[in-house]
Tab-separated table of C-alpha atoms in Angstrom:
chain	number	residue	atom	x	y	z
A	1	MET	CA	32.034	45.406	-38.480
A	2	LYS	CA	32.003	47.811	-35.814
A	3	ILE	CA	28.738	48.068	-35.141
A	4	ILE	CA	28.273	44.213	-35.246
A	5	ARG	CA	31.405	44.085	-32.765
A	6	MET	CA	29.691	46.539	-30.189
A	7	PHE	CA	26.378	44.546	-30.670
A	8	LEU	CA	27.643	41.059	-29.784
A	9	PHE	CA	29.687	42.633	-26.956
A	10	SER	CA	26.867	44.161	-25.309
A	11	THR	CA	24.739	40.763	-26.049
A	12	ALA	CA	27.456	39.021	-24.285
A	13	LEU	CA	27.483	41.474	-21.511
A	14	ALA	CA	23.681	40.998	-20.922
A	15	ILE	CA	23.941	37.181	-21.197
A	16	SER	CA	27.010	37.428	-18.558
A	17	GLY	CA	24.951	39.601	-16.391
A	18	SER	CA	21.899	37.266	-16.588
A	19	MET	CA	23.750	34.454	-15.789
A	20	TYR	CA	25.508	35.987	-12.782
A	21	ALA	CA	22.038	36.993	-11.424
A	22	GLN	CA	20.480	33.623	-11.866
A	23	ASN	CA	23.202	32.247	-10.222
A	24	ASN	CA	23.356	34.830	-7.168
A	25	LEU	CA	19.547	34.067	-6.969
A	26	GLY	CA	20.141	30.035	-6.870
A	27	LYS	CA	22.900	30.509	-4.226
A	28	GLN	CA	20.306	32.701	-2.314
A	29	ALA	CA	17.569	30.159	-2.571
A	30	LYS	CA	19.629	27.375	-1.637
A	31	GLU	CA	21.016	29.244	1.513
A	32	ASP	CA	17.448	30.363	2.583
A	33	LEU	CA	16.323	26.769	2.103
A	34	LEU	CA	19.269	25.781	4.449
A	35	GLN	CA	19.126	28.402	6.929
A	36	LYS	CA	15.294	29.324	6.783
A	37	SER	CA	13.694	26.040	7.010
A	38	THR	CA	12.217	25.212	10.461
A	39	PHE	CA	11.184	21.489	11.332
A	40	GLY	CA	8.979	20.730	14.390
A	41	GLY	CA	6.012	19.705	15.744
A	42	TYR	CA	3.630	19.397	18.582
A	43	VAL	CA	1.611	16.665	20.846
A	44	ILE	CA	-1.544	16.959	22.937
A	45	GLY	CA	-2.534	14.241	25.286
A	46	LYS	CA	-5.656	14.228	26.902
A	47	ALA	CA	-7.361	12.591	29.656
A	48	SER	CA	-11.393	13.046	30.381
A	49	ALA	CA	-14.120	12.011	32.240
A	50	ASN	CA	-17.903	13.119	32.313
A	51	ASP	CA	-21.047	12.256	34.099
A	52	GLN	CA	-23.465	11.898	31.036
A	53	ASP	CA	-26.008	9.005	32.119
A	54	LEU	CA	-25.275	6.153	29.327
A	55	SER	CA	-27.855	3.814	30.304
A	56	GLY	CA	-27.873	0.933	27.809
A	57	SER	CA	-24.194	1.664	26.523
A	58	ASN	CA	-21.211	0.051	27.562
A	59	LYS	CA	-18.929	3.304	26.663
A	60	SER	CA	-16.787	4.468	29.495
A	61	HIS	CA	-17.204	7.895	31.193
A	62	ALA	CA	-13.350	8.269	31.141
A	63	ASN	CA	-10.967	7.974	28.399
A	64	PHE	CA	-7.110	8.693	27.556
A	65	ASP	CA	-6.481	10.119	23.952
A	66	LEU	CA	-4.091	11.492	21.921
A	67	ARG	CA	-5.929	14.650	20.765
A	68	LEU	CA	-3.233	15.585	17.989
A	69	VAL	CA	0.209	14.532	17.020
A	70	ARG	CA	1.561	16.712	14.298
A	71	LEU	CA	4.768	17.165	12.419
A	72	TYR	CA	5.587	19.978	9.963
A	73	VAL	CA	8.558	22.083	8.079
A	74	ASP	CA	8.316	25.392	7.359
A	75	GLY	CA	10.269	28.486	5.896
A	76	LYS	CA	10.885	30.981	3.434
A	77	VAL	CA	12.904	30.917	0.297
A	78	LEU	CA	13.407	34.548	-1.532
A	79	ASP	CA	9.879	36.007	-1.357
A	80	PHE	CA	8.060	32.527	-1.014
A	81	LYS	CA	7.145	31.269	2.550
A	82	TYR	CA	5.898	27.794	2.555
A	83	LYS	CA	4.421	24.921	4.858
A	84	LEU	CA	4.057	21.309	4.891
A	85	GLN	CA	2.122	19.811	8.031
A	86	MET	CA	1.137	16.271	8.284
A	87	GLU	CA	-1.259	14.865	11.496
A	88	VAL	CA	0.104	11.499	12.130
A	89	ASN	CA	-2.567	10.269	14.803
A	90	GLY	CA	-5.922	8.441	14.218
A	91	VAL	CA	-6.777	5.485	12.529
A	92	SER	CA	-6.434	5.154	8.631
A	93	GLY	CA	-9.500	4.332	6.582
A	94	THR	CA	-12.357	5.547	9.186
A	95	SER	CA	-15.559	7.139	7.629
A	96	LYS	CA	-14.558	10.836	8.577
A	97	GLU	CA	-11.000	10.403	7.285
A	98	LYS	CA	-9.224	11.142	10.781
A	99	GLY	CA	-6.262	9.145	10.098
A	100	PRO	CA	-2.813	10.174	9.422
A	101	ARG	CA	-2.813	12.854	6.408
A	102	ILE	CA	-1.614	15.810	5.066
A	103	VAL	CA	-3.307	18.606	6.773
A	104	ASP	CA	-1.167	21.643	5.210
A	105	ALA	CA	0.702	22.140	1.811
A	106	TRP	CA	0.988	25.698	0.635
A	107	ALA	CA	3.272	28.216	-0.616
A	108	GLU	CA	2.830	31.874	-0.393
A	109	TRP	CA	4.361	34.691	-2.370
A	110	GLN	CA	5.031	37.713	0.088
A	111	ARG	CA	6.923	40.625	-1.686
A	112	TYR	CA	4.351	43.015	-0.743
A	113	LYS	CA	2.412	43.524	2.687
A	114	PHE	CA	-0.505	44.557	0.811
A	115	PHE	CA	-1.007	41.639	-1.790
A	116	ASN	CA	0.200	38.309	-0.857
A	117	VAL	CA	-0.880	35.144	-3.098
A	118	ARG	CA	-1.194	31.543	-1.315
A	119	PHE	CA	-1.743	28.524	-3.493
A	120	GLY	CA	-2.192	24.925	-2.099
A	121	GLN	CA	-4.108	23.360	0.795
A	122	PHE	CA	-4.641	25.596	4.028
A	123	LYS	CA	-7.037	27.435	6.556
A	124	ARG	CA	-10.318	28.471	4.881
A	125	ALA	CA	-10.495	32.576	5.412
A	126	PHE	CA	-13.366	32.552	7.668
A	127	THR	CA	-14.048	33.452	11.429
A	128	PHE	CA	-11.152	34.848	13.313
A	129	GLU	CA	-10.872	31.447	15.488
A	130	ASN	CA	-10.551	28.937	12.753
A	131	PRO	CA	-7.141	29.956	11.424
A	132	MET	CA	-5.801	30.077	15.136
A	133	ASN	CA	-3.151	27.263	16.387
A	134	PRO	CA	-4.459	25.001	19.363
A	135	TRP	CA	-1.949	26.294	21.412
A	136	ASP	CA	-3.683	29.573	21.109
A	137	ILE	CA	-7.498	29.511	21.773
A	138	GLY	CA	-7.094	28.702	25.291
A	139	PHE	CA	-9.548	25.864	25.387
A	140	GLY	CA	-9.662	22.256	24.908
A	141	ALA	CA	-11.784	22.298	21.762
A	142	TYR	CA	-12.525	24.865	19.307
A	143	SER	CA	-15.854	26.479	19.443
A	144	GLN	CA	-18.941	24.605	17.972
A	145	LEU	CA	-19.409	27.659	15.543
A	146	ILE	CA	-15.818	26.681	14.397
A	147	ASP	CA	-16.161	23.074	14.346
A	148	LYS	CA	-20.051	23.105	12.678
A	149	LEU	CA	-19.435	26.123	10.589
A	150	ALA	CA	-15.919	26.499	9.479
A	151	GLY	CA	-15.124	23.208	8.168
A	152	MET	CA	-13.565	21.148	11.361
A	153	ASN	CA	-16.386	18.637	11.188
A	154	ASP	CA	-18.916	20.547	9.152
A	155	ARG	CA	-22.826	20.195	9.203
A	156	VAL	CA	-22.713	19.392	5.581
A	157	GLY	CA	-21.347	16.017	6.104
A	158	GLU	CA	-17.945	16.935	5.102
A	159	HIS	CA	-15.208	14.413	5.896
A	160	SER	CA	-12.860	16.083	8.974
A	161	SER	CA	-11.102	18.759	7.148
A	162	ASN	CA	-9.417	20.594	10.230
A	163	GLY	CA	-11.119	24.022	8.784
A	164	ARG	CA	-9.150	23.646	5.356
A	165	ASP	CA	-9.529	23.257	1.893
A	166	LEU	CA	-7.434	23.435	-1.425
A	167	GLY	CA	-7.440	26.924	-3.040
A	168	LEU	CA	-5.857	30.207	-4.189
A	169	GLN	CA	-5.913	33.037	-1.747
A	170	VAL	CA	-4.875	36.543	-1.866
A	171	GLN	CA	-4.274	38.590	1.415
A	172	GLY	CA	-2.690	41.671	2.747
A	173	ASP	CA	-2.450	44.525	5.216
A	174	PHE	CA	-2.530	48.455	4.222
A	175	LEU	CA	-3.230	51.574	5.594
A	176	PRO	CA	-0.921	52.321	8.753
A	177	ILE	CA	-2.268	54.471	11.550
A	178	GLY	CA	-1.486	55.541	15.196
A	179	LYS	CA	1.980	56.100	16.716
A	180	ASP	CA	2.832	52.464	16.519
A	181	LYS	CA	2.131	52.844	12.523
A	182	HIS	CA	-0.153	49.358	12.706
A	183	ASN	CA	-2.170	48.690	9.422
A	184	PHE	CA	-5.795	49.125	9.700
A	185	ILE	CA	-7.108	47.250	7.326
A	186	HIS	CA	-6.101	43.547	6.756
A	187	TYR	CA	-8.254	41.550	3.981
A	188	GLN	CA	-8.292	38.165	2.657
A	189	VAL	CA	-10.292	36.085	0.067
A	190	GLY	CA	-9.876	32.857	-1.655
A	191	VAL	CA	-11.303	30.354	-4.253
A	192	TYR	CA	-11.543	26.657	-2.790
A	193	ASN	CA	-12.372	23.672	-4.389
A	194	GLY	CA	-15.282	23.168	-1.640
A	195	GLN	CA	-14.684	19.699	-0.919
A	196	GLY	CA	-12.179	19.900	2.168
A	197	ILE	CA	-8.712	18.728	2.484
A	198	ASN	CA	-7.108	15.792	0.022
A	199	HIS	CA	-10.218	15.703	-2.163
A	200	SER	CA	-10.751	17.175	-5.810
A	201	ASP	CA	-13.569	18.892	-6.823
A	202	GLU	CA	-16.658	17.391	-7.255
A	203	ASN	CA	-18.971	19.957	-8.847
A	204	ARG	CA	-18.618	22.773	-11.472
A	205	SER	CA	-18.480	25.588	-8.847
A	206	LYS	CA	-15.809	26.820	-6.974
A	207	ASP	CA	-16.314	28.353	-2.919
A	208	LEU	CA	-15.602	32.020	-2.573
A	209	ILE	CA	-14.674	32.951	0.986
A	210	GLY	CA	-13.357	36.083	2.409
A	211	GLY	CA	-13.003	38.476	5.352
A	212	VAL	CA	-12.347	42.132	5.989
A	213	TYR	CA	-10.855	43.173	9.597
A	214	VAL	CA	-10.144	46.903	10.905
A	215	TYR	CA	-7.938	47.384	13.727
A	216	PRO	CA	-8.621	50.571	15.423
A	217	VAL	CA	-5.771	49.867	17.948
A	218	LYS	CA	-2.868	47.109	17.478
A	219	GLN	CA	-4.609	44.587	19.948
A	220	LEU	CA	-8.332	44.768	18.454
A	221	ALA	CA	-9.646	43.364	15.361
A	222	ILE	CA	-13.188	43.755	14.059
A	223	GLY	CA	-14.046	41.669	11.087
A	224	ALA	CA	-16.798	40.470	8.679
A	225	PHE	CA	-16.650	37.376	6.582
A	226	GLY	CA	-18.718	35.686	3.952
A	227	TRP	CA	-19.003	32.086	2.315
A	228	ALA	CA	-20.518	31.166	-1.037
A	229	GLY	CA	-20.533	27.895	-2.053
A	230	GLU	CA	-21.542	24.240	-2.516
A	231	TYR	CA	-20.550	20.639	-1.446
A	232	THR	CA	-21.014	17.524	-3.102
A	233	LYS	CA	-21.164	14.187	-2.013
A	234	ASP	CA	-22.955	10.638	-3.028
A	235	GLY	CA	-23.998	12.603	-6.217
A	236	ILE	CA	-26.079	15.101	-3.811
A	237	THR	CA	-25.185	18.902	-3.932
A	238	VAL	CA	-25.961	21.100	-1.075
A	239	ASP	CA	-25.588	25.100	-0.753
A	240	ARG	CA	-23.238	26.195	1.908
A	241	ASN	CA	-23.788	30.157	2.177
A	242	ARG	CA	-22.568	31.783	5.476
A	243	MET	CA	-21.927	35.182	7.169
A	244	ALA	CA	-20.179	35.687	10.193
A	245	LEU	CA	-19.243	38.720	12.397
A	246	GLY	CA	-16.621	39.113	15.104
A	247	LEU	CA	-13.809	40.624	17.179
A	248	LYS	CA	-11.051	39.719	18.851
A	249	TYR	CA	-8.592	41.342	21.378
A	250	GLU	CA	-5.440	39.815	22.421
A	251	ALA	CA	-2.942	41.389	25.106
A	252	ASP	CA	-2.601	40.109	28.668
A	253	TRP	CA	-6.393	40.092	28.676
A	254	THR	CA	-8.284	38.205	25.643
A	255	VAL	CA	-11.790	38.841	24.607
A	256	ARG	CA	-12.904	37.026	21.365
A	257	ALA	CA	-16.565	36.784	20.679
A	258	GLU	CA	-18.527	35.517	17.108
A	259	PHE	CA	-21.559	35.004	15.508
A	260	ALA	CA	-22.617	33.169	12.218
A	261	VAL	CA	-25.375	31.997	10.280
A	262	SER	CA	-25.553	29.419	7.609
A	263	GLU	CA	-27.803	28.583	5.041
A	264	GLY	CA	-27.915	25.177	2.921
A	265	HIS	CA	-28.935	21.495	3.643
A	266	LYS	CA	-26.888	18.779	5.211
A	267	ILE	CA	-26.500	15.602	2.685
A	268	SER	CA	-27.843	13.541	5.393
A	269	ASP	CA	-31.317	15.627	4.840
A	270	TYR	CA	-31.922	13.839	1.552
A	271	ASN	CA	-33.207	10.303	1.005
A	272	SER	CA	-31.241	7.649	-1.252
A	273	ASP	CA	-33.436	8.632	-4.116
A	274	GLY	CA	-32.566	12.698	-3.933
A	275	THR	CA	-35.724	13.828	-2.320
A	276	LEU	CA	-35.618	15.955	0.834
A	277	LYS	CA	-36.671	14.236	4.130
A	278	GLU	CA	-39.490	15.718	6.218
A	279	GLY	CA	-38.627	17.938	8.851
A	280	THR	CA	-35.258	19.100	7.855
A	281	SER	CA	-33.999	22.792	7.748
A	282	ASN	CA	-31.633	24.378	5.821
A	283	LYS	CA	-30.865	27.272	8.410
A	284	ALA	CA	-28.305	26.966	11.313
A	285	ASP	CA	-26.339	29.793	13.263
A	286	ALA	CA	-23.973	30.095	16.148
A	287	TRP	CA	-21.957	32.083	18.555
A	288	TYR	CA	-19.699	32.168	21.179
A	289	ILE	CA	-17.993	34.574	23.806
A	290	ALA	CA	-14.604	33.854	25.295
A	291	VAL	CA	-12.750	36.073	27.846
A	292	GLY	CA	-9.153	35.215	29.284
A	293	ALA	CA	-7.439	36.790	32.457
A	294	PRO	CA	-4.099	36.541	33.325
A	295	PHE	CA	-3.715	34.836	36.707
A	296	SER	CA	0.073	35.188	36.854
A	297	LYS	CA	2.728	35.625	34.550
A	298	LYS	CA	2.692	31.749	33.769
A	299	CYS	CA	-1.126	31.015	34.311
A	300	LYS	CA	-4.017	32.488	32.389
A	301	VAL	CA	-7.571	31.370	32.983
A	302	TYR	CA	-10.513	31.457	30.480
A	303	ALA	CA	-14.486	31.469	30.529
A	304	LYS	CA	-16.601	30.741	27.493
A	305	TRP	CA	-20.473	30.481	26.495
A	306	ASP	CA	-20.546	28.561	23.089
A	307	VAL	CA	-23.976	27.925	21.535
A	308	TYR	CA	-24.951	26.191	18.281
A	309	ARG	CA	-28.494	25.637	16.861
A	310	ASP	CA	-28.481	23.176	13.892
A	311	ARG	CA	-31.827	24.304	12.828
A	312	LYS	CA	-31.713	27.959	13.756
A	313	GLU	CA	-34.489	27.040	16.489
A	314	TRP	CA	-34.328	27.204	20.251
A	315	ASN	CA	-35.189	23.501	20.607
A	316	SER	CA	-31.854	22.578	18.274
A	317	GLN	CA	-29.671	24.221	20.960
A	318	LYS	CA	-26.297	23.076	22.240
A	319	SER	CA	-24.952	25.099	24.605
A	320	LEU	CA	-21.472	24.705	26.168
A	321	TYR	CA	-20.458	26.613	29.336
A	322	GLY	CA	-16.606	26.426	30.077
A	323	LEU	CA	-14.004	27.042	32.006
A	324	SER	CA	-10.259	26.447	31.479
A	325	ALA	CA	-6.915	27.206	32.845
A	326	ASN	CA	-3.613	27.361	30.804
A	327	TYR	CA	-0.265	26.800	32.737
A	328	TYR	CA	2.997	27.208	30.793
A	329	PHE	CA	6.041	25.226	32.610
A	330	CYS	CA	7.948	27.038	29.438
A	331	LYS	CA	7.460	28.309	26.153
A	332	ASN	CA	6.783	24.636	24.599
A	333	LEU	CA	5.146	22.829	27.800
A	334	LYS	CA	1.824	23.712	28.729
A	335	LEU	CA	-0.643	22.058	30.741
A	336	GLN	CA	-4.424	22.836	30.332
A	337	ALA	CA	-7.665	22.115	32.568
A	338	ASN	CA	-10.724	22.081	31.200
A	339	TYR	CA	-14.254	22.132	32.531
A	340	SER	CA	-17.579	22.461	30.927
A	341	TYR	CA	-21.200	22.016	31.561
A	342	THR	CA	-23.394	20.826	28.291
A	343	ARG	CA	-27.042	21.147	27.807
A	344	ASP	CA	-27.922	19.476	24.483
A	345	LYS	CA	-31.778	19.535	23.074
A	346	ASN	CA	-30.652	17.550	20.375
A	347	THR	CA	-30.361	14.177	21.920
A	348	ALA	CA	-32.682	11.579	23.153
A	349	GLY	CA	-31.010	10.819	26.430
A	350	ASP	CA	-29.249	12.763	28.843
A	351	GLY	CA	-28.567	16.088	27.260
A	352	ARG	CA	-27.070	17.617	30.456
A	353	TYR	CA	-23.990	16.511	31.824
A	354	ASN	CA	-20.770	17.896	33.127
A	355	THR	CA	-17.204	17.172	31.452
A	356	VAL	CA	-13.594	17.914	33.168
A	357	ASP	CA	-10.444	16.935	31.066
A	358	LEU	CA	-6.741	17.699	31.433
A	359	GLN	CA	-4.369	18.080	28.247
A	360	LEU	CA	-0.771	18.120	28.061
A	361	TYR	CA	0.565	20.283	25.275
A	362	TRP	CA	4.369	20.148	24.126
A	363	ARG	CA	6.144	20.927	21.011
A	364	PHE	CA	9.557	20.854	19.761
């Protein structure tokens, strides 16, 4: 009987201890949710003009536009970081699906710096510039490499996906070096549907995307990225195999350069009966070099050479030569002036023209 009483007593202690731990865990989660959640958003307004010859077209040379309007909530509960972000500008039901929609919806377990696990809808682990916020890239738009080869408005014919997809990703940082003990290696690798945001998988394969960075110094990253996958639309499946190399230096000065190659046809390369059209190519490449210099404490100026070749041939080249000035009135209010000269060999019309725009960024 004594043994039974001791067993029951120890069991009761274990249960009460477990209940106490669970109550504390629930209390901590509630406090985290209330105290560590952030609600916010940002707006980017744009006024632009160009001198492209639009003979035979009624399209205006000047335009006012809401480039982006986004609302988000993010935070951390226990060991889990999360984010939900919506884009609320645009028109619903458009062919490229650029209307109001969810762009981010993910949670990430962050117990260990060397091994984090993210699940949901988020940025693809490809290139340095793709994961960057529009506030930080320094120009009025992402590079053509990001737009065409990282899933913004992908060359294969995927709907507008802002460089994102649905999947599972692991990432981490390790091997601290130097006096500042910064981590020398960062890695990230993910498995994705391959169909872009808010779309379920359409084929029996998954996209595998990953990258490895090394940091010789804290401000300098050198990286290599790979992407192996397929995209399916209208019953047609095309390969999407890509590789990218790049470097990124972020301090008072900014230097960013990336090069990417792509193998795989576009959906538009095929006839309605599934046969391949003549004169198409399954090769493409792109590169850019961007440099930013501080003009004053509140102003930073950038220059960029930006090239995309849709058939990996010089006669399919579109080049942009850009200048940009970013002036911060305060942390959450920025005015950006952009100029670019375009040389586009893919158009039958005027392929050489100038564009200027003024963009106002504000967030809350």
